[in-house]
PDB file of N, CA, C and O in Angstrom:
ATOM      1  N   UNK L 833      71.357  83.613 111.830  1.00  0.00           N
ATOM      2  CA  UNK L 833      72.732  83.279 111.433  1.00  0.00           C
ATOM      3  C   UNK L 833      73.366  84.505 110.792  1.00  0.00           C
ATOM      4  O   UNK L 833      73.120  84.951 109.672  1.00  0.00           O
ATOM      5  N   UNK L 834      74.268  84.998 111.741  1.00  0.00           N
ATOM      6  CA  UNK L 834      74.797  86.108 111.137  1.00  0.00           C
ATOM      7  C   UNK L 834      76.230  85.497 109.944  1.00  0.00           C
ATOM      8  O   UNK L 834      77.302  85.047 110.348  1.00  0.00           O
ATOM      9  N   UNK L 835      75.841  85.651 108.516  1.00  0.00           N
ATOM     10  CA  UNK L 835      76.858  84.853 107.718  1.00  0.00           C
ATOM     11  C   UNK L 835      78.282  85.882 107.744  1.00  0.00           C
ATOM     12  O   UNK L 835      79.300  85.313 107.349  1.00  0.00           O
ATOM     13  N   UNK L 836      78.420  87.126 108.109  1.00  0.00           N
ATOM     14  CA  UNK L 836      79.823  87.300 107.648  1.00  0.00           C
ATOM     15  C   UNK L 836      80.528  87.180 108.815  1.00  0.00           C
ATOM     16  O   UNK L 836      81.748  87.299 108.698  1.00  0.00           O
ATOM     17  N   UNK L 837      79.988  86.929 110.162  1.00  0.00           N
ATOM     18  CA  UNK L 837      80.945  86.875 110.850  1.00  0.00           C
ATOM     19  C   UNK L 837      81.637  85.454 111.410  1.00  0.00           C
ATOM     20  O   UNK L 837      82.696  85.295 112.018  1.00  0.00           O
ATOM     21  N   UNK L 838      80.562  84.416 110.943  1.00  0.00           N
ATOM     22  CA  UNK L 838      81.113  83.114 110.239  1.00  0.00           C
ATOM     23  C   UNK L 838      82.611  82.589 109.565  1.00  0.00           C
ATOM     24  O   UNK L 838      83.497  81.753 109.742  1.00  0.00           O
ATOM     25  N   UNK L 839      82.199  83.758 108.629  1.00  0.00           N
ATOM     26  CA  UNK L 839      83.067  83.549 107.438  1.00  0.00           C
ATOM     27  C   UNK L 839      84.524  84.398 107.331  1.00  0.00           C
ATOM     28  O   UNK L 839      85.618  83.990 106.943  1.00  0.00           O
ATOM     29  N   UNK L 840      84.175  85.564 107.761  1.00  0.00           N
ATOM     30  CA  UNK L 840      85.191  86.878 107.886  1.00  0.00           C
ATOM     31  C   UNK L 840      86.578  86.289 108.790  1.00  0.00           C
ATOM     32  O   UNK L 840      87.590  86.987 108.718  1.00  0.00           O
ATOM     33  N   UNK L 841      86.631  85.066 109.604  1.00  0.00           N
ATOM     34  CA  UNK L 841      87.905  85.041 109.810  1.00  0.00           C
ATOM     35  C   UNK L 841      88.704  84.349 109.347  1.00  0.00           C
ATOM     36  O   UNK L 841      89.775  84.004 109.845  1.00  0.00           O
ATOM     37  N   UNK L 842      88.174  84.023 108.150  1.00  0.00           N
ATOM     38  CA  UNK L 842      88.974  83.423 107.142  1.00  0.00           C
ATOM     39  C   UNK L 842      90.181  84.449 106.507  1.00  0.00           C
ATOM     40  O   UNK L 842      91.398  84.331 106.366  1.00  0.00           O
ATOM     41  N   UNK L 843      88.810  85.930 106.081  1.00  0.00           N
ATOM     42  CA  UNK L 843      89.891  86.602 105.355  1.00  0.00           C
ATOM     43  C   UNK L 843      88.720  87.556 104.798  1.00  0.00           C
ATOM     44  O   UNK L 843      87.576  87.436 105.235  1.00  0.00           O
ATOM     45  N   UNK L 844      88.994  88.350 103.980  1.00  0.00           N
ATOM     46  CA  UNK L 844      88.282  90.186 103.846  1.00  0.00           C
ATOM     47  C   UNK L 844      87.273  89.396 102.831  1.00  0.00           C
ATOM     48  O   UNK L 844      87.579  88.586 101.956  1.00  0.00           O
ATOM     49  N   UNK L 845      85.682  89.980 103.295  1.00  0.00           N
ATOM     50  CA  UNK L 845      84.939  89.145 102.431  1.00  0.00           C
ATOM     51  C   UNK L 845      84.470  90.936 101.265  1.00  0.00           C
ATOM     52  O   UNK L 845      84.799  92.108 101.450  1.00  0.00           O
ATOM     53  N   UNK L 846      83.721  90.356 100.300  1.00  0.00           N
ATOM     54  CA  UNK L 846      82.984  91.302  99.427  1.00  0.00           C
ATOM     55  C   UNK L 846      81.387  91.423 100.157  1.00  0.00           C
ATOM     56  O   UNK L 846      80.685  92.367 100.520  1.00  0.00           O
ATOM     57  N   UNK L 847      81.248  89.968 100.152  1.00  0.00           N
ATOM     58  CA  UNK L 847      80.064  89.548 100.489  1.00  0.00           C
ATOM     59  C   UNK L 847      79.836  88.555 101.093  1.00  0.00           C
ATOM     60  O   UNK L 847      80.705  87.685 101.155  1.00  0.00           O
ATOM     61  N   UNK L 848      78.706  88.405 101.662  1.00  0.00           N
ATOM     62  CA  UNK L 848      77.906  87.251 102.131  1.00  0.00           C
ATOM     63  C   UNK L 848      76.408  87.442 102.453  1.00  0.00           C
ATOM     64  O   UNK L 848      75.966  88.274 103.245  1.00  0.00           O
ATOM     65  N   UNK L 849      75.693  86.565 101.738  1.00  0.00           N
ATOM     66  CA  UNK L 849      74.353  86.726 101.533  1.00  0.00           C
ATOM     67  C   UNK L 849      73.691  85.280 101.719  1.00  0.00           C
ATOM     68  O   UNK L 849      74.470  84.327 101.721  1.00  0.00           O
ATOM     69  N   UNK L 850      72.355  85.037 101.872  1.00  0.00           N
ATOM     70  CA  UNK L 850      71.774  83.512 102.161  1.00  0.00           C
ATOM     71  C   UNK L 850      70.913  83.843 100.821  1.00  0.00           C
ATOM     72  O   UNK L 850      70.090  84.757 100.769  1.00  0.00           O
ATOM     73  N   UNK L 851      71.177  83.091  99.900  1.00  0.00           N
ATOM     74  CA  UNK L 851      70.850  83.027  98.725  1.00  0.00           C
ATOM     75  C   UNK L 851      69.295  82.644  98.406  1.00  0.00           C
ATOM     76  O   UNK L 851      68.549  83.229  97.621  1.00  0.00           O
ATOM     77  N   UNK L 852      68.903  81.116  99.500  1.00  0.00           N
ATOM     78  CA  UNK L 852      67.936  80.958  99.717  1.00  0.00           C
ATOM     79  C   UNK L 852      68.381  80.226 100.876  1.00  0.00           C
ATOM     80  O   UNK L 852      69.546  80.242 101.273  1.00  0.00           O
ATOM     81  N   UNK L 853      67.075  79.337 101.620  1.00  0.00           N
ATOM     82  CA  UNK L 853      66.703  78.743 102.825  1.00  0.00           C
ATOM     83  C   UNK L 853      67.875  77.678 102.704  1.00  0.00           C
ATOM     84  O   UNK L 853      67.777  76.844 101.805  1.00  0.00           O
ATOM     85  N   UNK L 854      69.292  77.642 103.790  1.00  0.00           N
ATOM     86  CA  UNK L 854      70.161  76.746 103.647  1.00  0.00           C
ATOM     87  C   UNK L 854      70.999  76.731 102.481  1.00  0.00           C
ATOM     88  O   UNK L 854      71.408  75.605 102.198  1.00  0.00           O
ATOM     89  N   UNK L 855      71.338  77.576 101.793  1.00  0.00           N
ATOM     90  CA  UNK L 855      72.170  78.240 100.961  1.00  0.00           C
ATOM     91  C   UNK L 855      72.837  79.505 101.057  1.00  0.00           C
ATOM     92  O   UNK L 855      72.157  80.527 100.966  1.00  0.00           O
ATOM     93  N   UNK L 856      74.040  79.573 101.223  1.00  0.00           N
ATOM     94  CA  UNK L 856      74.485  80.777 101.519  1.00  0.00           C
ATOM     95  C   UNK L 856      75.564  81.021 100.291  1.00  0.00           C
ATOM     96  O   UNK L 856      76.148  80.031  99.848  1.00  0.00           O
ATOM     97  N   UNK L 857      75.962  82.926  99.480  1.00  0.00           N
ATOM     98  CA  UNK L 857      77.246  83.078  99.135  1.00  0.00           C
ATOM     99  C   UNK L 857      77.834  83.878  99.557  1.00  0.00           C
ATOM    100  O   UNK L 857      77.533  85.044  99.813  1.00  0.00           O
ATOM    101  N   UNK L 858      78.821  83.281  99.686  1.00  0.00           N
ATOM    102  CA  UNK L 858      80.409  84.141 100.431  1.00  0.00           C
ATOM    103  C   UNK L 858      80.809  84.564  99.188  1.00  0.00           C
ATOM    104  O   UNK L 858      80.626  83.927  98.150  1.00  0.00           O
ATOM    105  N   UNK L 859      81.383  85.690  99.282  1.00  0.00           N
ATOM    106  CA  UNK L 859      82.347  86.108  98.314  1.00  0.00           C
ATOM    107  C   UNK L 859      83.759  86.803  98.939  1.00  0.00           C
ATOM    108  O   UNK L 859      83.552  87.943  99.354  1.00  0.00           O
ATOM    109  N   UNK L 860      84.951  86.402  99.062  1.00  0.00           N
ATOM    110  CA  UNK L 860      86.203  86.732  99.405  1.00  0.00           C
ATOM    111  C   UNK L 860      86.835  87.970  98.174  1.00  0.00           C
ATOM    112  O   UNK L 860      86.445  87.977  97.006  1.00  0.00           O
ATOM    113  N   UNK L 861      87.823  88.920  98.715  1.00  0.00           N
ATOM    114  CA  UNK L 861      88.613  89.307  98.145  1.00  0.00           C
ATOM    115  C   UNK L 861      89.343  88.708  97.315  1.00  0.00           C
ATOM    116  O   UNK L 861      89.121  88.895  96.118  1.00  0.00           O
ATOM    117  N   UNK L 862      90.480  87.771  97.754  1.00  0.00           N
ATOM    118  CA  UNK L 862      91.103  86.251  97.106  1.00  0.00           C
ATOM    119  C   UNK L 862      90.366  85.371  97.539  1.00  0.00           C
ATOM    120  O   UNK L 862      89.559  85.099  98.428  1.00  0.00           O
ATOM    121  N   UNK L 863      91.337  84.650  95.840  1.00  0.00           N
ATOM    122  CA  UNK L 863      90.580  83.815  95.806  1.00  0.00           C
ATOM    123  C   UNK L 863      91.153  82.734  96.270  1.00  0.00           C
ATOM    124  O   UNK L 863      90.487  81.698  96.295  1.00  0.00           O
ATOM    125  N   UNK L 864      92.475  82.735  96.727  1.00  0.00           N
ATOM    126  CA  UNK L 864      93.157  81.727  98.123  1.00  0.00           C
ATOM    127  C   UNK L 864      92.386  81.908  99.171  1.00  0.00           C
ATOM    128  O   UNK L 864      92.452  80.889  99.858  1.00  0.00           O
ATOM    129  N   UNK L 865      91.612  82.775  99.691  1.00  0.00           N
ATOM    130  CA  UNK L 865      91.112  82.728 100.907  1.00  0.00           C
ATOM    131  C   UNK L 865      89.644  81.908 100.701  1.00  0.00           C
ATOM    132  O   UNK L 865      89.413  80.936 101.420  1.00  0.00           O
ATOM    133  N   UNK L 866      88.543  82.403  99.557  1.00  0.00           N
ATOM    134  CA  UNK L 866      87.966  81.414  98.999  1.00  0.00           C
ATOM    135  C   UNK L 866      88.202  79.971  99.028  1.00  0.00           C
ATOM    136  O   UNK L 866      87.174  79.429  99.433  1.00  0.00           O
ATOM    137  N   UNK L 867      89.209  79.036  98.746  1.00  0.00           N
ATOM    138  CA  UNK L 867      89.622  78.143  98.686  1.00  0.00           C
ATOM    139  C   UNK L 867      89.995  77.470 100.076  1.00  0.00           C
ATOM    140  O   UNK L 867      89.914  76.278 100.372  1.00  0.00           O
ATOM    141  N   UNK L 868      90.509  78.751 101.012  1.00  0.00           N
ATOM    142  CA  UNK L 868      90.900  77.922 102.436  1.00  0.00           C
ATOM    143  C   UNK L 868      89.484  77.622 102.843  1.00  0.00           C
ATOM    144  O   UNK L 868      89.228  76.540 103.370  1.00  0.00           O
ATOM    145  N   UNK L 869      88.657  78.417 102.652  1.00  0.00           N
ATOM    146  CA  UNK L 869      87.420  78.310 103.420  1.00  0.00           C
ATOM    147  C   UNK L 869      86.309  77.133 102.849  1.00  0.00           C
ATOM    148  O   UNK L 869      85.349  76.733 103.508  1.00  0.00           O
ATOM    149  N   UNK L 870      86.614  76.743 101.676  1.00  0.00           N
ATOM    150  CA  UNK L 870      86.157  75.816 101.090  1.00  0.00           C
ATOM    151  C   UNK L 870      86.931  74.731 101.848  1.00  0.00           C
ATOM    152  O   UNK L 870      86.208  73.737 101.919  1.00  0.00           O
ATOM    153  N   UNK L 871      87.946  74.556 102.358  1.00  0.00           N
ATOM    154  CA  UNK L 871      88.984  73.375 102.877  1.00  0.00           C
ATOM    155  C   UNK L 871      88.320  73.658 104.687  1.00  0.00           C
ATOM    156  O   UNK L 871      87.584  72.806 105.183  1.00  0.00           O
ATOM    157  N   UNK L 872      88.538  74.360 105.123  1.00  0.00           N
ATOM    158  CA  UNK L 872      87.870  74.693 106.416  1.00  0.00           C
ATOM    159  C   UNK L 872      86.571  74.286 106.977  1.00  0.00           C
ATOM    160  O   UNK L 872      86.292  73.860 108.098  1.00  0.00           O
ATOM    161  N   UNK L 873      85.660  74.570 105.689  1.00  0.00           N
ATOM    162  CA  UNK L 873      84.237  74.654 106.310  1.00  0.00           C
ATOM    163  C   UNK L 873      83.439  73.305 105.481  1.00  0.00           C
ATOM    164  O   UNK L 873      82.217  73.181 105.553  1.00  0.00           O
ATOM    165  N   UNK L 874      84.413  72.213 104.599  1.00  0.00           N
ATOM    166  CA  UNK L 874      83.522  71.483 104.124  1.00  0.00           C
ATOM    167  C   UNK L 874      83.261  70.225 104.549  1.00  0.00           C
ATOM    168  O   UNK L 874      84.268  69.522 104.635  1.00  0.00           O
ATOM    169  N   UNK L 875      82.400  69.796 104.797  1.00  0.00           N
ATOM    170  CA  UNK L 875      81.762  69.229 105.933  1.00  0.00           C
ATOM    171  C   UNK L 875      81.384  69.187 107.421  1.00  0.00           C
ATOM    172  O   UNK L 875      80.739  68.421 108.138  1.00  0.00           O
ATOM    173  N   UNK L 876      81.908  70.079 107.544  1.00  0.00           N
ATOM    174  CA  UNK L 876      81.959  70.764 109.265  1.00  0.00           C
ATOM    175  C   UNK L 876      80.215  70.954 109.745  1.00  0.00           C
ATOM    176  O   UNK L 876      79.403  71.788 109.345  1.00  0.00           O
ATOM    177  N   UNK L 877      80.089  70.143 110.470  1.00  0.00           N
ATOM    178  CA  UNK L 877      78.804  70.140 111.307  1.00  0.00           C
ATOM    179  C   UNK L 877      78.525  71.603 111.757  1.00  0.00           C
ATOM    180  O   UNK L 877      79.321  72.442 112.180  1.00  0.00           O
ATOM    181  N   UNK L 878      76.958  71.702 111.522  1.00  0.00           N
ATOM    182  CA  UNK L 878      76.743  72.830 111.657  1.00  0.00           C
ATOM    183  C   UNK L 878      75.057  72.331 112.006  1.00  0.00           C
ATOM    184  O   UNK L 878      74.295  72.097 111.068  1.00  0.00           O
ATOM    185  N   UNK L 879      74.652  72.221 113.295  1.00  0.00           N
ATOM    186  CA  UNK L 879      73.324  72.106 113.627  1.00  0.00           C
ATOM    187  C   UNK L 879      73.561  70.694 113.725  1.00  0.00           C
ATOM    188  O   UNK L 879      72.401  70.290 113.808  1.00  0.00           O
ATOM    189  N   UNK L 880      74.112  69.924 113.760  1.00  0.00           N
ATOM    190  CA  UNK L 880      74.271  68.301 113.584  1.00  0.00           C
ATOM    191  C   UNK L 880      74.181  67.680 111.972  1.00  0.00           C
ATOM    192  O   UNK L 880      74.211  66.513 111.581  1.00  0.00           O
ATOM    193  N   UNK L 881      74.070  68.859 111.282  1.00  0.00           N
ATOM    194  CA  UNK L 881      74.594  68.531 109.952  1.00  0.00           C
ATOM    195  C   UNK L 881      75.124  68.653 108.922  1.00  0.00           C
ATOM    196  O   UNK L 881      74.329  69.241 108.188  1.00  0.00           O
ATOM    197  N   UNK L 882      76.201  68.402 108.307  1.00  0.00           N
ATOM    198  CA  UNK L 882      77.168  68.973 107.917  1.00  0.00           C
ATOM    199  C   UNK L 882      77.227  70.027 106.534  1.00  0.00           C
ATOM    200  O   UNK L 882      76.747  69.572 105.495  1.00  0.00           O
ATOM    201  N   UNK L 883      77.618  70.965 106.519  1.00  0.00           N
ATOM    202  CA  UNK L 883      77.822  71.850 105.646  1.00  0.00           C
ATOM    203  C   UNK L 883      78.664  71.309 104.177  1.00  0.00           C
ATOM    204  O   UNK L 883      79.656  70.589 104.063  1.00  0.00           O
ATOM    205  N   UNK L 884      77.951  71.877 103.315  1.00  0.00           N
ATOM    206  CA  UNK L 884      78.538  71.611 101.695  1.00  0.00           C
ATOM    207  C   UNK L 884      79.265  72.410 101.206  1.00  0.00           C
ATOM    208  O   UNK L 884      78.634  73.358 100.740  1.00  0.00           O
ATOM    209  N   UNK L 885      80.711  72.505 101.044  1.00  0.00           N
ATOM    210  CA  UNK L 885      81.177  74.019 100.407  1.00  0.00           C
ATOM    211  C   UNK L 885      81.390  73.676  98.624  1.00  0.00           C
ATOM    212  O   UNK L 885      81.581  72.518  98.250  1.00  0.00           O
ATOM    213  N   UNK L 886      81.344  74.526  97.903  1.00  0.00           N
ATOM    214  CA  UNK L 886      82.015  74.593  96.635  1.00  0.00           C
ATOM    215  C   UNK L 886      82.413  76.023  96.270  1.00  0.00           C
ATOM    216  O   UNK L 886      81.819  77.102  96.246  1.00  0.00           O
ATOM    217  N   UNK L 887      83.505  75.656  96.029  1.00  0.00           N
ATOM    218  CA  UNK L 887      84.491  77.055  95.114  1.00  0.00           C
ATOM    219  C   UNK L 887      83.568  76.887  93.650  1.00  0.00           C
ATOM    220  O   UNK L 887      83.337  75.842  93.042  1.00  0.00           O
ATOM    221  N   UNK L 888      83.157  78.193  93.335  1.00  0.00           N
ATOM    222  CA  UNK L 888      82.921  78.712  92.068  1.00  0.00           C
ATOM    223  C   UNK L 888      82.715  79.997  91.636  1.00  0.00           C
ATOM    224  O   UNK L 888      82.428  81.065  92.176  1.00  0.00           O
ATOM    225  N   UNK L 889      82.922  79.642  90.591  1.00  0.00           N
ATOM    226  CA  UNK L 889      83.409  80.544  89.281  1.00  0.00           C
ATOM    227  C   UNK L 889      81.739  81.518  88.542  1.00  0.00           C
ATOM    228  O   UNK L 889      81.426  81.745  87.373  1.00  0.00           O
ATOM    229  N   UNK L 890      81.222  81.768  89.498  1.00  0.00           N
ATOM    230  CA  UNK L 890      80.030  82.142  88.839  1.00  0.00           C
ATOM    231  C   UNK L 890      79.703  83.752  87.490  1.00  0.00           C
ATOM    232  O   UNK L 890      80.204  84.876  87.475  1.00  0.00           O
ATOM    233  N   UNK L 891      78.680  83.097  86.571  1.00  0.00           N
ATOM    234  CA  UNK L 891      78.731  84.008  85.543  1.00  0.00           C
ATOM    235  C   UNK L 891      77.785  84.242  86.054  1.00  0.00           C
ATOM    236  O   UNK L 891      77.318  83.442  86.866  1.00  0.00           O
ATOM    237  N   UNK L 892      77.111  85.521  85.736  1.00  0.00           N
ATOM    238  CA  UNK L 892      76.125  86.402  85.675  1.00  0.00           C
ATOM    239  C   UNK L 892      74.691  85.587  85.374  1.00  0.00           C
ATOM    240  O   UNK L 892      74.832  84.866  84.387  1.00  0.00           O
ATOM    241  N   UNK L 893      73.302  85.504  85.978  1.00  0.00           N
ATOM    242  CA  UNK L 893      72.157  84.631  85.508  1.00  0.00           C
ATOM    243  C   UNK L 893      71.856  85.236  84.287  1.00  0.00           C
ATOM    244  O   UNK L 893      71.800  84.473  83.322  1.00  0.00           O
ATOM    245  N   UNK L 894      71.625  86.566  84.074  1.00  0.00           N
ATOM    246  CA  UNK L 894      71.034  87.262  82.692  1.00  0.00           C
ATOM    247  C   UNK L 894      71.699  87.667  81.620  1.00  0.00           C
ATOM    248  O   UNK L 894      71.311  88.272  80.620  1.00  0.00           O
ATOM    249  N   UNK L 895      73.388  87.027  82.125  1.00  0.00           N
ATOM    250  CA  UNK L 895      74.473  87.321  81.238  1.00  0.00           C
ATOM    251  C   UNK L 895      75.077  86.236  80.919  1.00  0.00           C
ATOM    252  O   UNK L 895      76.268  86.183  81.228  1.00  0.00           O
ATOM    253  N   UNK L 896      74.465  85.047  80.215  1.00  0.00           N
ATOM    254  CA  UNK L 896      75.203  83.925  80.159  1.00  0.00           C
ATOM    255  C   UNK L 896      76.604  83.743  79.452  1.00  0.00           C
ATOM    256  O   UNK L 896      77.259  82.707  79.569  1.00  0.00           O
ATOM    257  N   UNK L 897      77.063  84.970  78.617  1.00  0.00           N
ATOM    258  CA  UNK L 897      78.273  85.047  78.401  1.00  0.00           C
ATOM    259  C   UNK L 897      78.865  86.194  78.788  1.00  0.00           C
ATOM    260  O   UNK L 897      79.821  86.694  78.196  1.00  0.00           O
ATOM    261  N   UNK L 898      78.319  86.665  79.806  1.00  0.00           N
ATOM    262  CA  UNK L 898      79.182  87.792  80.394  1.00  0.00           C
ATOM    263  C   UNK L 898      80.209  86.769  81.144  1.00  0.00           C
ATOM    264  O   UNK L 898      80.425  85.559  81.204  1.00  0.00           O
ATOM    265  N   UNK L 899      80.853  88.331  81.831  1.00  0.00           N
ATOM    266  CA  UNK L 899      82.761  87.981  81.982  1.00  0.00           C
ATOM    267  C   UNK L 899      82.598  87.594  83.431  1.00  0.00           C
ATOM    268  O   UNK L 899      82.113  88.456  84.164  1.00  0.00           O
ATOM    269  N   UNK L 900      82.915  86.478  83.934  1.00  0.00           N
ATOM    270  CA  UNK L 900      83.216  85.684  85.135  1.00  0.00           C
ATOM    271  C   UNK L 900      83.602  86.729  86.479  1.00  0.00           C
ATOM    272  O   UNK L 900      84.133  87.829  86.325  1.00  0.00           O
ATOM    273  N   UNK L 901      83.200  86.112  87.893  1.00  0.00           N
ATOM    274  CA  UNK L 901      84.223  87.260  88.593  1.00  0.00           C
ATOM    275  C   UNK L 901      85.752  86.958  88.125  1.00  0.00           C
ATOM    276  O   UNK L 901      86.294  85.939  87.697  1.00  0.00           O
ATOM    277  N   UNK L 902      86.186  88.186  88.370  1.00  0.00           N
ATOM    278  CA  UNK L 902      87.617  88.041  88.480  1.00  0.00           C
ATOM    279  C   UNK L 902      88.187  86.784  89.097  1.00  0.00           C
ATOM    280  O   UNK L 902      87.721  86.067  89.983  1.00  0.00           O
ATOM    281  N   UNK L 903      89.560  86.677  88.258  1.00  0.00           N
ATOM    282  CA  UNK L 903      90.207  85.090  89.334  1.00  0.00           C
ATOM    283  C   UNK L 903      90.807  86.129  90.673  1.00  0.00           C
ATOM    284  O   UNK L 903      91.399  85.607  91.617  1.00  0.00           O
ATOM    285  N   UNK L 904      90.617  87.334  90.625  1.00  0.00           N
ATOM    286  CA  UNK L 904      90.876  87.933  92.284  1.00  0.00           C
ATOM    287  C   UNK L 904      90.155  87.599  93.211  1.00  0.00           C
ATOM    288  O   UNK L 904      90.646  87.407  94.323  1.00  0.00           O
ATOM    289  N   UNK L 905      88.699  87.437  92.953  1.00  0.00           N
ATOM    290  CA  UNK L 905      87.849  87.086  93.700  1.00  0.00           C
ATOM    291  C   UNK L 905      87.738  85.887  94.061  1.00  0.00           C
ATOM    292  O   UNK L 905      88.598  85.108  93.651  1.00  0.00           O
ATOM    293  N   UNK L 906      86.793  85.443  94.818  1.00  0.00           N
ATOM    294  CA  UNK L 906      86.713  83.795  95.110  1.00  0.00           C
ATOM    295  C   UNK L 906      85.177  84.158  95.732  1.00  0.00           C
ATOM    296  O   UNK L 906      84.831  84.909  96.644  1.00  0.00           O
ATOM    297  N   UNK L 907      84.336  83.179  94.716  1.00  0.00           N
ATOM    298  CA  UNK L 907      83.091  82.771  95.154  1.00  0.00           C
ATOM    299  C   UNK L 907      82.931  81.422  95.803  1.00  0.00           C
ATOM    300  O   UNK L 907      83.467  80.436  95.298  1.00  0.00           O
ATOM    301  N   UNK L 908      82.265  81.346  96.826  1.00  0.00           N
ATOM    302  CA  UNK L 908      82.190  80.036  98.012  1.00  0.00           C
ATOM    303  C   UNK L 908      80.700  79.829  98.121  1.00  0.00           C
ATOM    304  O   UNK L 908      80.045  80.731  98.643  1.00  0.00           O
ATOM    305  N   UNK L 909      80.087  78.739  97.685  1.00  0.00           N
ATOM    306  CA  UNK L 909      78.782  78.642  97.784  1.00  0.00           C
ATOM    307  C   UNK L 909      79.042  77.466  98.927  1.00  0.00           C
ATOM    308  O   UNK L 909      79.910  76.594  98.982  1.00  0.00           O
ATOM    309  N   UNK L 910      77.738  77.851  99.984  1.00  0.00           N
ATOM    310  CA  UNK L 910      77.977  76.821 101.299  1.00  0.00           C
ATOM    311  C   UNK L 910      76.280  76.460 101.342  1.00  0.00           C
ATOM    312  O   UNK L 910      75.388  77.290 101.164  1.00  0.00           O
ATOM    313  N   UNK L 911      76.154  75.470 101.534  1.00  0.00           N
ATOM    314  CA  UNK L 911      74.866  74.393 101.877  1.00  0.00           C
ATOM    315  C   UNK L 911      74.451  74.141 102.890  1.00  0.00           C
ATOM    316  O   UNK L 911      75.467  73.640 103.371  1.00  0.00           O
ATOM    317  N   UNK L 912      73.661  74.073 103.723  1.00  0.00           N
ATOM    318  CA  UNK L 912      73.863  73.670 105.134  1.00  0.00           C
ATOM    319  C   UNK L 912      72.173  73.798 105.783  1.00  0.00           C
ATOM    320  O   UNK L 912      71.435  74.782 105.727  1.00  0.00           O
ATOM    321  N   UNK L 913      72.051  73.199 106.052  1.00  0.00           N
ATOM    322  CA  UNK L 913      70.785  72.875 107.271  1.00  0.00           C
ATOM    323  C   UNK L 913      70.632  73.473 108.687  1.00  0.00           C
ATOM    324  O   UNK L 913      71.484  73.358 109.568  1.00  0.00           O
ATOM    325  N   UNK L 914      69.608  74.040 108.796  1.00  0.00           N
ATOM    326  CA  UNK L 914      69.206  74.672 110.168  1.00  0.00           C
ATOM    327  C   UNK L 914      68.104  74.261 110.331  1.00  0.00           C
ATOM    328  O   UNK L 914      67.472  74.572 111.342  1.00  0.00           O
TER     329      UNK L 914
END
């Protein structure tokens, strides 16, 4: 599963990585484009089963009060079964 080219025609990504097995994060430039793709891709069958999106706001794991991404950015965590 190649994830950015999935995701990239939504809109200019930072990133996209498979976090673990059936977990993937997108990360968008905007964070409107984040959000379409959360509206686009949530629930959308994918293998015969449907994909989970959530928009978030993620802090740092070793920085529990470090500073959020930017609200420029848009983090998209997607779920999904293969």
């Amino acid at each position: 599963l190649l994830l950015s080219g999935v995701f990239e025609d939504i809109g200019q990504l930072l990133s996209a990585k498979l976090a673990r097995p059936g977990v993937a994060e997108v990360i968008y430039k905007n964070l409107k484009d984040a959000q379409k793709a959360v509206d686009t891709y949530h629930n959308r069958q994918l293998d015969g089963q449907p994909m989970k999106c959530l928009l978030v706001n993620k802090r740092p794991l070793n920085q529990p009060t470090g500073t959020p991404i930017p609200k420029a950015e848009g983090q998209v965590l997607f779920s999904f079964a293969y």
